[in-house]
PDB file of C-alpha atoms in Angstrom:
ATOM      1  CA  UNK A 301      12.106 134.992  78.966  1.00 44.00           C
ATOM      2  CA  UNK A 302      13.158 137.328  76.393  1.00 49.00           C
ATOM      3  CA  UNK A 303      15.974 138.337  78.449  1.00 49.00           C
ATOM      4  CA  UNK A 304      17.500 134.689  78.570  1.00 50.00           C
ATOM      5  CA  UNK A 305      18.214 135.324  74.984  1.00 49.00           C
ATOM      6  CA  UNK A 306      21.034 137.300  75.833  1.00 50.00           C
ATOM      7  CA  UNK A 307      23.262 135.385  76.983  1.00 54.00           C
ATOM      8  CA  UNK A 308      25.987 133.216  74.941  1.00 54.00           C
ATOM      9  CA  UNK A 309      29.644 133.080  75.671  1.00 49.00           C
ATOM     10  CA  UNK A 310      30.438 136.501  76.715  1.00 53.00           C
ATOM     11  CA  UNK A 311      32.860 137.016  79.222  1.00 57.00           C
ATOM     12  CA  UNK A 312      31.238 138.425  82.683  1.00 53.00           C
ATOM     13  CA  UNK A 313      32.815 138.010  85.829  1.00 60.00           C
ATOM     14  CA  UNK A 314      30.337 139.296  88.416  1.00 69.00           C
ATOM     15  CA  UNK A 315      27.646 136.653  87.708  1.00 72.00           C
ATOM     16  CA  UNK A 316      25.452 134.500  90.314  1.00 75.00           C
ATOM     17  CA  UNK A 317      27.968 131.094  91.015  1.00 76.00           C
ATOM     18  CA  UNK A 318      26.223 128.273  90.582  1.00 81.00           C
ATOM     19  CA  UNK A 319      26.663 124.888  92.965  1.00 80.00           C
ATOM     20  CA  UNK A 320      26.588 121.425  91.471  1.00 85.00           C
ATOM     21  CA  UNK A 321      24.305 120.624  94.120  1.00 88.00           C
ATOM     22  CA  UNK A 322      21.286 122.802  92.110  1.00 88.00           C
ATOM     23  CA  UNK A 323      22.254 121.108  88.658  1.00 91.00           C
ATOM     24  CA  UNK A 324      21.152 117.842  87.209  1.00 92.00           C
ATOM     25  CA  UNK A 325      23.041 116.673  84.433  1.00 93.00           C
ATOM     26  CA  UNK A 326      22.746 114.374  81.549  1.00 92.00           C
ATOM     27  CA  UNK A 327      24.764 113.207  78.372  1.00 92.00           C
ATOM     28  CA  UNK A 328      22.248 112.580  75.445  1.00 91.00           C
ATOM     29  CA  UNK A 329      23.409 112.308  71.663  1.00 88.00           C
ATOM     30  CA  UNK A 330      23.870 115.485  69.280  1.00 82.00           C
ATOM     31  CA  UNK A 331      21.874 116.624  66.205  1.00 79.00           C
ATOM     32  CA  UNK A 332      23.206 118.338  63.009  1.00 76.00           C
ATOM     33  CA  UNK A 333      25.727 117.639  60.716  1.00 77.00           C
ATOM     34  CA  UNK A 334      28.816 114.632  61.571  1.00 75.00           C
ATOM     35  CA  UNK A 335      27.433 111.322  60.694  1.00 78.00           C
ATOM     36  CA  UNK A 336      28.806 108.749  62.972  1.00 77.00           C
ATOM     37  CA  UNK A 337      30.544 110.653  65.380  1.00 72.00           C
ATOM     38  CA  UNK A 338      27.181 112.611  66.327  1.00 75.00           C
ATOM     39  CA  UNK A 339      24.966 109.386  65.851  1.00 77.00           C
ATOM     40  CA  UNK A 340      26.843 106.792  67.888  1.00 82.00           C
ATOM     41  CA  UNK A 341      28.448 108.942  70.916  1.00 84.00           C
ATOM     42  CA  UNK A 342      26.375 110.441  73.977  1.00 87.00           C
ATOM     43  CA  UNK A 343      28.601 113.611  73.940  1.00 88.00           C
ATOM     44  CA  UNK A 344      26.005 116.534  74.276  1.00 92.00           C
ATOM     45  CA  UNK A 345      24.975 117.825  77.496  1.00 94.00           C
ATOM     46  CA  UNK A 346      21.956 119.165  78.705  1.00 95.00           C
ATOM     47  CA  UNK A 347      21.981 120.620  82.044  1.00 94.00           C
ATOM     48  CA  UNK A 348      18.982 121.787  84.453  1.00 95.00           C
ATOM     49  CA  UNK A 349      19.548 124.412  86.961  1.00 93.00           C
ATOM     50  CA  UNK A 350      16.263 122.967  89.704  1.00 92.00           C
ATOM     51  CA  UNK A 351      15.879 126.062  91.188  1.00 91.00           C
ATOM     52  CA  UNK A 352      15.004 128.419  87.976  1.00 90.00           C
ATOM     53  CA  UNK A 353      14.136 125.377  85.969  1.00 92.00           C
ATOM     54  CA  UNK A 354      16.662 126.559  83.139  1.00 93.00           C
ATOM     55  CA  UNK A 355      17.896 123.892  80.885  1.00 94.00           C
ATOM     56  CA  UNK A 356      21.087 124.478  78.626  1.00 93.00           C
ATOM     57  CA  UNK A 357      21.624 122.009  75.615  1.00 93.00           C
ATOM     58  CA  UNK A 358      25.260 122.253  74.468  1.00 92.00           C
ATOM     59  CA  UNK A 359      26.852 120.292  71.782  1.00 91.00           C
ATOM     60  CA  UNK A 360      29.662 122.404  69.821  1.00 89.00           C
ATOM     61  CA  UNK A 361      32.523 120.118  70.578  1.00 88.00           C
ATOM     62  CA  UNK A 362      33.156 116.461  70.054  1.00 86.00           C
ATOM     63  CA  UNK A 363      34.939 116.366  73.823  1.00 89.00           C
ATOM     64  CA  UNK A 364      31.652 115.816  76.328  1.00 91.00           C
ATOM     65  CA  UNK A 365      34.423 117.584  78.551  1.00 93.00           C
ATOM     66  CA  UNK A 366      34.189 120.266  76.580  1.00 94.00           C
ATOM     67  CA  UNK A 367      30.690 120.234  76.442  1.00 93.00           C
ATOM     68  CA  UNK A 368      30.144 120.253  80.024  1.00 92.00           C
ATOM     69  CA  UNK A 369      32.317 123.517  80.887  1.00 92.00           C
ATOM     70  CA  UNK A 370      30.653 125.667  77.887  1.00 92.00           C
ATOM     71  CA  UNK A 371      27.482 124.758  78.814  1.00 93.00           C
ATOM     72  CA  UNK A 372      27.866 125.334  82.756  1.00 92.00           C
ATOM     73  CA  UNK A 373      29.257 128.859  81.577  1.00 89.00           C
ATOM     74  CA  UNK A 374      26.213 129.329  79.209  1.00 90.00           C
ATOM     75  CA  UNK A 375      23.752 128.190  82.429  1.00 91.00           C
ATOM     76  CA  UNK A 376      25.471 130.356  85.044  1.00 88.00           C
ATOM     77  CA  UNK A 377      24.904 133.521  82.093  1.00 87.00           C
ATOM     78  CA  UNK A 378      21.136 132.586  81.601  1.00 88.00           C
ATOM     79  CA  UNK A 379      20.911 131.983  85.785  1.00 88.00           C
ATOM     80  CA  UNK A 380      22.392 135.613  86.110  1.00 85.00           C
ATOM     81  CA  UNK A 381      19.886 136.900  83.569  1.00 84.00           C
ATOM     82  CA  UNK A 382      17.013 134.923  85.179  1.00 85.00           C
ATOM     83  CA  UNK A 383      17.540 136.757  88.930  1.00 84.00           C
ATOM     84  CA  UNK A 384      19.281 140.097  87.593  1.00 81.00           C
ATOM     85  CA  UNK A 385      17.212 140.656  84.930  1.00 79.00           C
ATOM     86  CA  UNK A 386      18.524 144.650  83.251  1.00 79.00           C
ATOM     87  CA  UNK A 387      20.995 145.122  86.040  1.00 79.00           C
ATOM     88  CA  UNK A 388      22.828 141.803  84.901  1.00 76.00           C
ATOM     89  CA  UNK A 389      26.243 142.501  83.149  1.00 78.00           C
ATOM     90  CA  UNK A 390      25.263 140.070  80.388  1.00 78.00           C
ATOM     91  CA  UNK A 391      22.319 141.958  79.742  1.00 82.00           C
ATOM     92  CA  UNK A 392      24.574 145.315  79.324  1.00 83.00           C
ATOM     93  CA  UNK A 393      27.058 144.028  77.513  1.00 82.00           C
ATOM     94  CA  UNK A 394      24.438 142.748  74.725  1.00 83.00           C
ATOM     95  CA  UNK A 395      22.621 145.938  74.547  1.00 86.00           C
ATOM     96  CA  UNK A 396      26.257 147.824  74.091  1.00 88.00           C
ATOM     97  CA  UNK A 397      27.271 145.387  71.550  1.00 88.00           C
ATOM     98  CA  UNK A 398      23.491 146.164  69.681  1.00 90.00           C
ATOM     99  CA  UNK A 399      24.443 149.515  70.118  1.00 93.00           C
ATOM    100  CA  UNK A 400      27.677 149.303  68.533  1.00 94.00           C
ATOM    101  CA  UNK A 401      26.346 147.637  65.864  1.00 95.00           C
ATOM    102  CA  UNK A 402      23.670 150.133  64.988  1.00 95.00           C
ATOM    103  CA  UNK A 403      26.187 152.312  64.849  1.00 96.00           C
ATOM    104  CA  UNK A 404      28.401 151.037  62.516  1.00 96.00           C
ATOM    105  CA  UNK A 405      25.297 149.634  60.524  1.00 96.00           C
ATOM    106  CA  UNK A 406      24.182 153.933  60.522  1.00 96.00           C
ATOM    107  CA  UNK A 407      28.051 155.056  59.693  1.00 96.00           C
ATOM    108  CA  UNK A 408      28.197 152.352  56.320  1.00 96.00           C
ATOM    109  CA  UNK A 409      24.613 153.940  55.250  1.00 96.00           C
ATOM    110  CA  UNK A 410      26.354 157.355  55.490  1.00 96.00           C
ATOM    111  CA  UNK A 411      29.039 156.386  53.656  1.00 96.00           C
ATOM    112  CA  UNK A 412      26.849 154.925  50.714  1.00 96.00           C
ATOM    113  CA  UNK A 413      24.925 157.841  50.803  1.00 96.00           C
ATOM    114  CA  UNK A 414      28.011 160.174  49.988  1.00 95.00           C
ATOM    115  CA  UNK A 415      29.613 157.535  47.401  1.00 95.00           C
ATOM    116  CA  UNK A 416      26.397 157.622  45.827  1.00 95.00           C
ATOM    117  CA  UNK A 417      26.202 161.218  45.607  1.00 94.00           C
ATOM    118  CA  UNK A 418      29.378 161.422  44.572  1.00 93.00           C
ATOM    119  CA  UNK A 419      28.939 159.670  41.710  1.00 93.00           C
ATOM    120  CA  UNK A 420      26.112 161.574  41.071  1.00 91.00           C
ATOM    121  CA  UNK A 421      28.371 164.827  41.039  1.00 90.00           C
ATOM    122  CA  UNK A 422      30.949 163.172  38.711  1.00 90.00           C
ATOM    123  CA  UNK A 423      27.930 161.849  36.250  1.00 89.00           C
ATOM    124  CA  UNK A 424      27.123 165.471  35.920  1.00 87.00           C
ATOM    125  CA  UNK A 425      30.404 167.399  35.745  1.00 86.00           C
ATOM    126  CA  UNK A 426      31.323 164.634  32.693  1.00 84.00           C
ATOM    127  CA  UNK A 427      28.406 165.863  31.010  1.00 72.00           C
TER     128      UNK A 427
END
């Protein structure tokens, strides 16, 4: 289940296709923040892939069409995880991403560690 965490709206093209015959769909209304227009309209989907038993919740537009392609993208990522597991492309592009982001997180350290000396330097040449 970890592994499902992955997944968000990366762009993969080798993923498992999914047939509208395996999903169940339903239109229930938002959470969060936007008064009326969340309380009053049934514009967030939640879909169930049967199969895997995966549900998907998505409400981050106000168009339920909207909703309904971003969340069947968002399924067909966590299906992919769910049978692939490490070999999906989801799951390598998030661990390169982490990666990448170490690595810049390492590089700024680096570079406060020589500002800091630096100054250090400077603090004692002035005196």
């Amino acid at each position: 289940l970890p592994l499902l965490q992955a997944a968000g709206k990366k762009k993969s093209f080798n993923l498992i296709g999914l047939s509208e015959a395996e999903l169940e769909e339903q239109f229930v209304r938002g959470d969060g923040p936007g008064g009326q227009a969340t309380n009053k309209t049934n514009n967030c989907v939640v879909l169930k892939h049967i199969p895997s038993g995966i549900v998907v919740k998505c409400h981050q537009t106000r168009s339920v069409e909207q909703n309904r392609k971003l969340a069947r993208e968002i399924l067909q990522e966590k299906v992919d995880l769910f049978y692939k597991g490490e070999d999906s492309d989801v799951f390598k592009e998030k661990k390169a991403s982490e990666k990448k982001k170490q690595e810049k997180k390492r590089r700024a350290k680096e570079n406060l560690e020589r500002k800091k000396r630096l100054k250090e330097m400077q603090q004692l040449d002035e005196k």
